[in-house]
Amino acid sequence: QKEVEQDPGPLSVPEGAIVSLNCTYSNSAFQYFMWYRQYSRKGPELLMYTYSSGNKEDGRFTAQVDKSSKYISLFIRDSQPSDSATYLCAMSPPNQAGTALIFGKGTTLSVSS
Amino acid sequence: KAGVTQTPRYLIKTRGQQVTLSCSPISGHRSVSWYQQTPGQGLQFLFEYFSETQRNKGNFPGRFSGRQFSNSRSEMNVSTLELGDSALYLCASSRGLAGAPTQYFGPGTRLTVL
């Protein structure tokens, strides 16, 4: 079992839809949970991060962490064609100096106008 | 504030050659991490440098090496290239201090090995 699992999609939605992107993980000691967005031929861009469990909202984006289920989600409200990209979840392993992140393989999202 | 820059953006090499990639972090950031991204394996951590010292290392063979200079710029070297080394190589910079490991990525260097 991989440490972080993410459905690769592709996920296709109409403009204005609510999008739900998810990752599951196996290491219960993960502390930081991040979401990155990657456009084609670009590097990943940090969207938001959460620490431990709970919700965090930033504009149209909401990140949720459920540590009891080892499940994290990113919700996008009022999706726009400009949201079409690959979304990567990433987690920070514990007890390591430095900042090694473990990534999911990414979910490709397409929002049609 | 300028973002992370990587050079070159594209490289084509043949098997057996070696290659050096360069990364300039965001001003004030002392940590540089390198990742390999492939369609099959996704983003995989190579190593991290902080204040010129390798602080963390992923599970890659010794053909992959790196270094960091006093101005925090970093280079990554791959020797004896193999076809499977074809990938997008990304570097990410961060402050490298305790707390949230927020990393900011460069555009990547796309390496093709023929």
CSV table of N, CA, C and O in Angstrom, one decimal, chain A:
chain,number,residue,atom,x,y,z
A,1,GLN,N,0.8,-1.2,0.0
A,1,GLN,CA,0.0,0.0,0.0
A,1,GLN,C,0.9,1.2,0.0
A,1,GLN,O,1.8,1.4,0.8
A,2,LYS,N,0.6,2.2,-1.0
A,2,LYS,CA,1.4,3.4,-1.0
A,2,LYS,C,1.0,4.3,0.2
A,2,LYS,O,-0.2,4.2,0.7
A,3,GLU,N,1.9,5.1,0.6
A,3,GLU,CA,1.6,6.0,1.8
A,3,GLU,C,0.5,7.0,1.5
A,3,GLU,O,-0.3,7.3,2.4
A,4,VAL,N,0.4,7.5,0.3
A,4,VAL,CA,-0.6,8.4,-0.1
A,4,VAL,C,-1.3,8.0,-1.4
A,4,VAL,O,-0.6,7.7,-2.3
A,5,GLU,N,-2.6,7.8,-1.3
A,5,GLU,CA,-3.4,7.4,-2.5
A,5,GLU,C,-4.3,8.5,-2.9
A,5,GLU,O,-4.9,9.2,-2.1
A,6,GLN,N,-4.3,8.7,-4.3
A,6,GLN,CA,-5.1,9.8,-4.8
A,6,GLN,C,-5.7,9.3,-6.2
A,6,GLN,O,-4.9,8.8,-7.0
A,7,ASP,N,-7.0,9.4,-6.3
A,7,ASP,CA,-7.6,9.0,-7.6
A,7,ASP,C,-7.1,9.9,-8.7
A,7,ASP,O,-7.3,11.1,-8.6
A,8,PRO,N,-6.5,9.4,-9.8
A,8,PRO,CA,-6.0,10.2,-10.8
A,8,PRO,C,-7.0,10.9,-11.7
A,8,PRO,O,-6.7,11.8,-12.4
A,9,GLY,N,-8.3,10.4,-11.6
A,9,GLY,CA,-9.3,11.0,-12.5
A,9,GLY,C,-9.1,10.4,-13.9
A,9,GLY,O,-8.7,9.3,-14.1
A,10,PRO,N,-9.4,11.2,-15.0
A,10,PRO,CA,-9.8,12.6,-14.9
A,10,PRO,C,-11.2,12.9,-14.4
A,10,PRO,O,-12.0,12.0,-14.5
A,11,LEU,N,-11.3,14.1,-13.8
A,11,LEU,CA,-12.6,14.5,-13.3
A,11,LEU,C,-13.1,15.7,-14.2
A,11,LEU,O,-12.3,16.7,-14.3
A,12,SER,N,-14.2,15.6,-14.8
A,12,SER,CA,-14.8,16.6,-15.6
A,12,SER,C,-16.1,17.1,-15.1
A,12,SER,O,-17.0,16.4,-14.8
A,13,VAL,N,-16.1,18.5,-14.9
A,13,VAL,CA,-17.3,19.1,-14.3
A,13,VAL,C,-17.7,20.3,-15.1
A,13,VAL,O,-16.8,20.9,-15.8
A,14,PRO,N,-19.0,20.7,-15.1
A,14,PRO,CA,-19.3,22.0,-15.7
A,14,PRO,C,-19.0,23.2,-14.9
A,14,PRO,O,-18.9,23.1,-13.6
A,15,GLU,N,-18.8,24.3,-15.5
A,15,GLU,CA,-18.5,25.6,-14.7
A,15,GLU,C,-19.6,25.8,-13.7
A,15,GLU,O,-20.8,25.6,-13.9
A,16,GLY,N,-19.1,26.2,-12.5
A,16,GLY,CA,-20.1,26.5,-11.4
A,16,GLY,C,-20.3,25.3,-10.5
A,16,GLY,O,-20.9,25.5,-9.4
A,17,ALA,N,-19.8,24.1,-10.8
A,17,ALA,CA,-20.0,22.9,-10.0
A,17,ALA,C,-19.1,23.0,-8.8
A,17,ALA,O,-18.1,23.7,-8.7
A,18,ILE,N,-19.5,22.2,-7.7
A,18,ILE,CA,-18.7,22.0,-6.6
A,18,ILE,C,-17.8,20.8,-6.8
A,18,ILE,O,-18.4,19.7,-7.2
A,19,VAL,N,-16.5,20.9,-6.6
A,19,VAL,CA,-15.6,19.9,-6.9
A,19,VAL,C,-15.1,19.3,-5.6
A,19,VAL,O,-14.7,20.1,-4.7
A,20,SER,N,-15.0,18.0,-5.5
A,20,SER,CA,-14.4,17.4,-4.3
A,20,SER,C,-13.2,16.5,-4.7
A,20,SER,O,-13.4,15.6,-5.6
A,21,LEU,N,-12.1,16.8,-4.2
A,21,LEU,CA,-10.9,16.1,-4.5
A,21,LEU,C,-10.4,15.4,-3.1
A,21,LEU,O,-10.4,16.1,-2.1
A,22,ASN,N,-9.9,14.2,-3.2
A,22,ASN,CA,-9.6,13.5,-2.0
A,22,ASN,C,-8.3,12.7,-2.0
A,22,ASN,O,-7.9,12.3,-3.1
A,23,CYS,N,-7.8,12.5,-0.9
A,23,CYS,CA,-6.6,11.6,-0.7
A,23,CYS,C,-6.8,10.8,0.6
A,23,CYS,O,-7.4,11.3,1.6
A,24,THR,N,-6.3,9.6,0.5
A,24,THR,CA,-6.2,8.8,1.7
A,24,THR,C,-4.7,8.5,2.0
A,24,THR,O,-3.9,8.6,1.1
A,25,TYR,N,-4.4,8.3,3.3
A,25,TYR,CA,-3.0,8.0,3.6
A,25,TYR,C,-3.0,6.9,4.7
A,25,TYR,O,-3.9,6.6,5.4
A,26,SER,N,-1.8,6.4,4.9
A,26,SER,CA,-1.7,5.2,5.8
A,26,SER,C,-0.9,5.6,7.0
A,26,SER,O,-1.0,4.9,8.1
A,27,ASN,N,0.0,6.6,7.0
A,27,ASN,CA,0.8,7.0,8.2
A,27,ASN,C,0.0,7.9,9.1
A,27,ASN,O,-0.1,9.1,8.8
A,28,SER,N,-0.4,7.4,10.2
A,28,SER,CA,-1.2,8.2,11.1
A,28,SER,C,-0.4,9.3,11.8
A,28,SER,O,-1.0,10.2,12.5
A,29,ALA,N,0.9,9.3,11.6
A,29,ALA,CA,1.7,10.4,12.3
A,29,ALA,C,1.9,11.6,11.4
A,29,ALA,O,2.5,12.6,11.8
A,30,PHE,N,1.4,11.6,10.2
A,30,PHE,CA,1.5,12.8,9.3
A,30,PHE,C,0.8,14.0,10.1
A,30,PHE,O,-0.2,13.9,10.7
A,31,GLN,N,1.5,15.2,10.0
A,31,GLN,CA,1.0,16.3,10.7
A,31,GLN,C,0.5,17.5,9.8
A,31,GLN,O,-0.4,18.1,10.2
A,32,TYR,N,1.2,17.7,8.7
A,32,TYR,CA,0.8,18.8,7.8
A,32,TYR,C,0.3,18.2,6.5
A,32,TYR,O,0.9,17.3,6.0
A,33,PHE,N,-0.8,18.8,6.1
A,33,PHE,CA,-1.4,18.4,4.9
A,33,PHE,C,-1.6,19.5,3.9
A,33,PHE,O,-2.1,20.6,4.3
A,34,MET,N,-1.1,19.4,2.7
A,34,MET,CA,-1.0,20.4,1.7
A,34,MET,C,-1.7,20.1,0.4
A,34,MET,O,-1.8,18.9,0.1
A,35,TRP,N,-2.2,21.1,-0.2
A,35,TRP,CA,-2.8,20.9,-1.6
A,35,TRP,C,-2.0,21.8,-2.5
A,35,TRP,O,-1.8,23.0,-2.3
A,36,TYR,N,-1.6,21.2,-3.6
A,36,TYR,CA,-0.9,22.0,-4.7
A,36,TYR,C,-1.7,21.9,-6.0
A,36,TYR,O,-2.4,20.9,-6.2
A,37,ARG,N,-1.6,22.9,-6.8
A,37,ARG,CA,-2.2,22.9,-8.1
A,37,ARG,C,-1.1,23.0,-9.1
A,37,ARG,O,-0.2,23.8,-9.0
A,38,GLN,N,-1.2,22.2,-10.2
A,38,GLN,CA,-0.2,22.2,-11.2
A,38,GLN,C,-0.8,22.3,-12.6
A,38,GLN,O,-1.5,21.4,-13.0
A,39,TYR,N,-0.5,23.4,-13.2
A,39,TYR,CA,-0.9,23.6,-14.6
A,39,TYR,C,0.1,22.9,-15.5
A,39,TYR,O,1.2,22.6,-15.2
A,40,SER,N,-0.4,22.6,-16.7
A,40,SER,CA,0.4,21.9,-17.7
A,40,SER,C,1.7,22.6,-17.9
A,40,SER,O,1.7,23.8,-18.1
A,41,ARG,N,2.8,21.9,-17.9
A,41,ARG,CA,4.2,22.5,-18.1
A,41,ARG,C,4.6,23.6,-17.1
A,41,ARG,O,5.4,24.4,-17.4
A,42,LYS,N,4.0,23.5,-15.9
A,42,LYS,CA,4.4,24.4,-14.8
A,42,LYS,C,4.8,23.6,-13.6
A,42,LYS,O,4.5,22.4,-13.5
A,43,GLY,N,5.4,24.3,-12.6
A,43,GLY,CA,5.7,23.6,-11.4
A,43,GLY,C,4.4,23.7,-10.5
A,43,GLY,O,3.5,24.5,-10.7
A,44,PRO,N,4.3,22.8,-9.5
A,44,PRO,CA,3.2,22.9,-8.5
A,44,PRO,C,3.2,24.2,-7.8
A,44,PRO,O,4.2,24.7,-7.4
A,45,GLU,N,2.0,24.7,-7.5
A,45,GLU,CA,1.7,25.9,-6.8
A,45,GLU,C,1.0,25.6,-5.5
A,45,GLU,O,-0.1,25.0,-5.6
A,46,LEU,N,1.5,26.0,-4.4
A,46,LEU,CA,0.8,25.8,-3.1
A,46,LEU,C,-0.5,26.5,-3.0
A,46,LEU,O,-0.5,27.8,-3.1
A,47,LEU,N,-1.6,25.8,-2.8
A,47,LEU,CA,-2.9,26.4,-2.6
A,47,LEU,C,-3.1,26.7,-1.1
A,47,LEU,O,-3.5,27.8,-0.8
A,48,MET,N,-3.0,25.7,-0.3
A,48,MET,CA,-3.2,25.9,1.1
A,48,MET,C,-2.7,24.6,1.9
A,48,MET,O,-2.5,23.6,1.3
A,49,TYR,N,-2.6,24.8,3.2
A,49,TYR,CA,-2.2,23.7,4.0
A,49,TYR,C,-3.0,23.7,5.3
A,49,TYR,O,-3.5,24.8,5.8
A,50,THR,N,-3.1,22.6,5.9
A,50,THR,CA,-3.8,22.5,7.3
A,50,THR,C,-2.8,21.7,8.2
A,50,THR,O,-2.0,20.9,7.7
A,51,TYR,N,-3.0,22.0,9.4
A,51,TYR,CA,-2.2,21.3,10.4
A,51,TYR,C,-3.2,20.4,11.3
A,51,TYR,O,-4.2,20.9,11.7
A,52,SER,N,-2.8,19.1,11.4
A,52,SER,CA,-3.6,18.2,12.1
A,52,SER,C,-5.1,18.1,11.5
A,52,SER,O,-5.2,18.3,10.3
A,53,SER,N,-6.1,18.0,12.4
A,53,SER,CA,-7.4,17.8,11.8
A,53,SER,C,-8.1,19.2,11.7
A,53,SER,O,-7.7,20.2,12.3
A,54,GLY,N,-9.2,19.2,11.0
A,54,GLY,CA,-10.0,20.4,10.9
A,54,GLY,C,-10.2,20.9,9.5
A,54,GLY,O,-9.8,20.2,8.6
A,55,ASN,N,-10.8,22.1,9.4
A,55,ASN,CA,-11.1,22.7,8.2
A,55,ASN,C,-10.3,24.0,8.0
A,55,ASN,O,-10.0,24.6,9.0
A,56,LYS,N,-10.1,24.3,6.8
A,56,LYS,CA,-9.5,25.6,6.5
A,56,LYS,C,-10.1,26.2,5.2
A,56,LYS,O,-10.2,25.4,4.2
A,57,GLU,N,-10.5,27.4,5.2
A,57,GLU,CA,-11.1,28.0,4.0
A,57,GLU,C,-10.3,29.1,3.5
A,57,GLU,O,-9.8,30.0,4.2
A,58,ASP,N,-10.2,29.2,2.2
A,58,ASP,CA,-9.5,30.3,1.5
A,58,ASP,C,-10.3,30.6,0.2
A,58,ASP,O,-10.1,29.9,-0.8
A,59,GLY,N,-11.1,31.6,0.3
A,59,GLY,CA,-11.9,32.0,-0.9
A,59,GLY,C,-12.8,30.8,-1.3
A,59,GLY,O,-13.6,30.4,-0.5
A,60,ARG,N,-12.7,30.4,-2.6
A,60,ARG,CA,-13.5,29.3,-3.1
A,60,ARG,C,-13.0,27.9,-2.6
A,60,ARG,O,-13.6,26.9,-3.0
A,61,PHE,N,-11.9,27.8,-2.0
A,61,PHE,CA,-11.3,26.6,-1.6
A,61,PHE,C,-11.4,26.3,-0.1
A,61,PHE,O,-11.3,27.2,0.7
A,62,THR,N,-11.8,25.0,0.2
A,62,THR,CA,-11.9,24.5,1.6
A,62,THR,C,-11.1,23.2,1.7
A,62,THR,O,-11.4,22.3,0.9
A,63,ALA,N,-10.2,23.2,2.6
A,63,ALA,CA,-9.5,21.9,2.9
A,63,ALA,C,-10.0,21.3,4.2
A,63,ALA,O,-10.2,22.0,5.1
A,64,GLN,N,-10.1,20.0,4.2
A,64,GLN,CA,-10.6,19.3,5.3
A,64,GLN,C,-9.6,18.1,5.6
A,64,GLN,O,-9.2,17.5,4.7
A,65,VAL,N,-9.4,17.9,6.9
A,65,VAL,CA,-8.6,16.8,7.3
A,65,VAL,C,-9.4,16.0,8.3
A,65,VAL,O,-9.8,16.5,9.3
A,66,ASP,N,-9.5,14.7,8.1
A,66,ASP,CA,-10.1,13.8,9.1
A,66,ASP,C,-9.0,12.7,9.4
A,66,ASP,O,-8.8,11.7,8.7
A,67,LYS,N,-8.3,13.0,10.5
A,67,LYS,CA,-7.2,12.1,10.9
A,67,LYS,C,-7.7,10.7,11.3
A,67,LYS,O,-7.0,9.7,11.2
A,68,SER,N,-8.9,10.7,11.9
A,68,SER,CA,-9.4,9.4,12.4
A,68,SER,C,-9.7,8.4,11.2
A,68,SER,O,-9.5,7.2,11.3
A,69,SER,N,-10.0,9.0,10.0
A,69,SER,CA,-10.2,8.2,8.8
A,69,SER,C,-9.0,8.2,7.9
A,69,SER,O,-9.1,7.5,6.9
A,70,LYS,N,-8.0,9.0,8.2
A,70,LYS,CA,-6.8,9.2,7.4
A,70,LYS,C,-7.3,9.6,6.0
A,70,LYS,O,-6.9,9.0,5.0
A,71,TYR,N,-8.0,10.7,5.9
A,71,TYR,CA,-8.7,11.1,4.7
A,71,TYR,C,-8.6,12.6,4.7
A,71,TYR,O,-9.0,13.3,5.7
A,72,ILE,N,-8.2,13.2,3.5
A,72,ILE,CA,-8.2,14.6,3.4
A,72,ILE,C,-9.0,15.0,2.1
A,72,ILE,O,-9.0,14.2,1.2
A,73,SER,N,-9.5,16.2,2.1
A,73,SER,CA,-10.3,16.6,1.0
A,73,SER,C,-10.0,18.1,0.7
A,73,SER,O,-9.7,18.9,1.5
A,74,LEU,N,-10.2,18.4,-0.6
A,74,LEU,CA,-10.2,19.8,-1.1
A,74,LEU,C,-11.5,20.0,-1.8
A,74,LEU,O,-11.8,19.3,-2.8
A,75,PHE,N,-12.2,21.0,-1.4
A,75,PHE,CA,-13.5,21.4,-2.1
A,75,PHE,C,-13.3,22.7,-2.8
A,75,PHE,O,-12.7,23.6,-2.3
A,76,ILE,N,-13.7,22.7,-4.1
A,76,ILE,CA,-13.7,24.0,-4.8
A,76,ILE,C,-15.1,24.3,-5.2
A,76,ILE,O,-15.9,23.6,-5.8
A,77,ARG,N,-15.5,25.5,-4.7
A,77,ARG,CA,-16.9,26.0,-5.0
A,77,ARG,C,-16.9,26.9,-6.2
A,77,ARG,O,-15.9,27.5,-6.6
A,78,ASP,N,-18.0,26.9,-6.9
A,78,ASP,CA,-18.2,27.8,-8.1
A,78,ASP,C,-17.0,27.6,-9.0
A,78,ASP,O,-16.2,28.5,-9.3
A,79,SER,N,-16.7,26.4,-9.4
A,79,SER,CA,-15.5,26.0,-10.2
A,79,SER,C,-15.5,26.8,-11.5
A,79,SER,O,-16.6,27.1,-12.1
A,80,GLN,N,-14.3,27.2,-11.9
A,80,GLN,CA,-14.1,28.0,-13.1
A,80,GLN,C,-13.2,27.2,-14.1
A,80,GLN,O,-12.4,26.4,-13.7
A,81,PRO,N,-13.3,27.6,-15.4
A,81,PRO,CA,-12.4,26.9,-16.4
A,81,PRO,C,-10.9,27.1,-16.0
A,81,PRO,O,-10.1,26.2,-16.3
A,82,SER,N,-10.6,28.2,-15.3
A,82,SER,CA,-9.2,28.4,-14.9
A,82,SER,C,-8.8,27.5,-13.8
A,82,SER,O,-7.6,27.4,-13.5
A,83,ASP,N,-9.7,26.7,-13.2
A,83,ASP,CA,-9.4,25.7,-12.2
A,83,ASP,C,-8.9,24.4,-12.8
A,83,ASP,O,-8.5,23.5,-12.1
A,84,SER,N,-9.0,24.3,-14.1
A,84,SER,CA,-8.6,23.1,-14.8
A,84,SER,C,-7.1,22.9,-14.7
A,84,SER,O,-6.3,23.7,-15.1
A,85,ALA,N,-6.7,21.9,-14.0
A,85,ALA,CA,-5.3,21.6,-13.7
A,85,ALA,C,-5.2,20.2,-13.0
A,85,ALA,O,-6.2,19.6,-12.8
A,86,THR,N,-4.0,19.9,-12.6
A,86,THR,CA,-3.8,18.7,-11.8
A,86,THR,C,-3.7,19.1,-10.3
A,86,THR,O,-2.9,20.0,-10.1
A,87,TYR,N,-4.4,18.5,-9.4
A,87,TYR,CA,-4.3,18.8,-8.0
A,87,TYR,C,-3.6,17.7,-7.3
A,87,TYR,O,-4.0,16.5,-7.4
A,88,LEU,N,-2.6,18.1,-6.5
A,88,LEU,CA,-1.8,17.2,-5.8
A,88,LEU,C,-1.9,17.4,-4.3
A,88,LEU,O,-1.8,18.5,-3.8
A,89,CYS,N,-2.2,16.3,-3.6
A,89,CYS,CA,-2.1,16.4,-2.1
A,89,CYS,C,-0.7,16.0,-1.7
A,89,CYS,O,0.0,15.3,-2.4
A,90,ALA,N,-0.2,16.6,-0.6
A,90,ALA,CA,1.1,16.3,-0.1
A,90,ALA,C,1.0,16.3,1.4
A,90,ALA,O,0.2,17.0,2.0
A,91,MET,N,1.9,15.5,2.0
A,91,MET,CA,1.9,15.4,3.5
A,91,MET,C,3.3,15.4,4.0
A,91,MET,O,4.2,15.0,3.3
A,92,SER,N,3.4,15.9,5.2
A,92,SER,CA,4.7,16.0,5.8
A,92,SER,C,4.9,14.8,6.8
A,92,SER,O,4.2,14.6,7.7
A,93,PRO,N,6.0,14.0,6.5
A,93,PRO,CA,6.2,12.9,7.4
A,93,PRO,C,6.8,13.4,8.8
A,93,PRO,O,7.4,14.5,8.8
A,94,PRO,N,6.6,12.6,9.8
A,94,PRO,CA,7.1,13.0,11.1
A,94,PRO,C,8.5,12.7,11.4
A,94,PRO,O,9.1,12.0,10.6
A,95,ASN,N,9.0,13.3,12.4
A,95,ASN,CA,10.3,12.9,12.9
A,95,ASN,C,11.5,13.0,11.9
A,95,ASN,O,12.3,12.1,11.9
A,96,GLN,N,11.4,13.9,11.0
A,96,GLN,CA,12.5,14.1,10.1
A,96,GLN,C,12.9,15.5,10.0
A,96,GLN,O,12.0,16.4,9.9
A,97,ALA,N,14.2,15.7,10.1
A,97,ALA,CA,14.7,17.1,9.9
A,97,ALA,C,14.5,17.4,8.4
A,97,ALA,O,14.4,16.5,7.6
A,98,GLY,N,14.3,18.6,8.1
A,98,GLY,CA,14.1,19.0,6.7
A,98,GLY,C,12.6,18.9,6.3
A,98,GLY,O,11.7,18.7,7.2
A,99,THR,N,12.4,19.1,5.1
A,99,THR,CA,11.0,19.3,4.6
A,99,THR,C,10.6,18.3,3.5
A,99,THR,O,10.2,18.8,2.5
A,100,ALA,N,10.9,17.1,3.7
A,100,ALA,CA,10.5,16.1,2.6
A,100,ALA,C,9.0,16.0,2.6
A,100,ALA,O,8.4,15.7,3.7
A,101,LEU,N,8.4,16.1,1.5
A,101,LEU,CA,6.9,16.0,1.4
A,101,LEU,C,6.7,14.7,0.6
A,101,LEU,O,7.4,14.3,-0.3
A,102,ILE,N,5.6,14.0,1.0
A,102,ILE,CA,5.1,12.8,0.2
A,102,ILE,C,3.9,13.2,-0.5
A,102,ILE,O,2.9,13.7,0.1
A,103,PHE,N,3.9,13.0,-1.8
A,103,PHE,CA,2.8,13.5,-2.7
A,103,PHE,C,1.9,12.3,-3.1
A,103,PHE,O,2.4,11.2,-3.3
A,104,GLY,N,0.6,12.6,-3.3
A,104,GLY,CA,-0.2,11.8,-4.1
A,104,GLY,C,0.1,12.0,-5.6
A,104,GLY,O,0.8,12.9,-5.9
A,105,LYS,N,-0.4,11.1,-6.4
A,105,LYS,CA,-0.1,11.2,-7.9
A,105,LYS,C,-0.8,12.3,-8.6
A,105,LYS,O,-0.5,12.6,-9.7
A,106,GLY,N,-1.8,12.9,-7.9
A,106,GLY,CA,-2.5,14.0,-8.5
A,106,GLY,C,-3.8,13.6,-9.2
A,106,GLY,O,-3.9,12.5,-9.7
A,107,THR,N,-4.8,14.5,-9.1
A,107,THR,CA,-6.1,14.3,-9.8
A,107,THR,C,-6.2,15.4,-10.9
A,107,THR,O,-6.1,16.6,-10.6
A,108,THR,N,-6.5,15.0,-12.1
A,108,THR,CA,-6.6,15.9,-13.2
A,108,THR,C,-8.1,16.4,-13.3
A,108,THR,O,-9.0,15.6,-13.4
A,109,LEU,N,-8.3,17.7,-13.2
A,109,LEU,CA,-9.6,18.3,-13.2
A,109,LEU,C,-9.8,19.1,-14.5
A,109,LEU,O,-8.9,19.9,-14.8
A,110,SER,N,-10.9,18.9,-15.1
A,110,SER,CA,-11.3,19.7,-16.2
A,110,SER,C,-12.6,20.4,-16.0
A,110,SER,O,-13.6,19.7,-15.7
A,111,VAL,N,-12.7,21.7,-16.1
A,111,VAL,CA,-13.9,22.5,-15.9
A,111,VAL,C,-14.3,23.1,-17.2
A,111,VAL,O,-13.6,23.9,-17.8
A,112,SER,N,-15.5,22.7,-17.7
A,112,SER,CA,-15.9,23.2,-19.0
A,112,SER,C,-16.9,24.4,-18.9
A,112,SER,O,-17.7,24.4,-17.9
A,113,SER,N,-16.7,25.3,-19.8
A,113,SER,CA,-17.6,26.5,-19.7
A,113,SER,C,-18.9,26.3,-20.5
A,113,SER,O,-19.0,25.3,-21.2
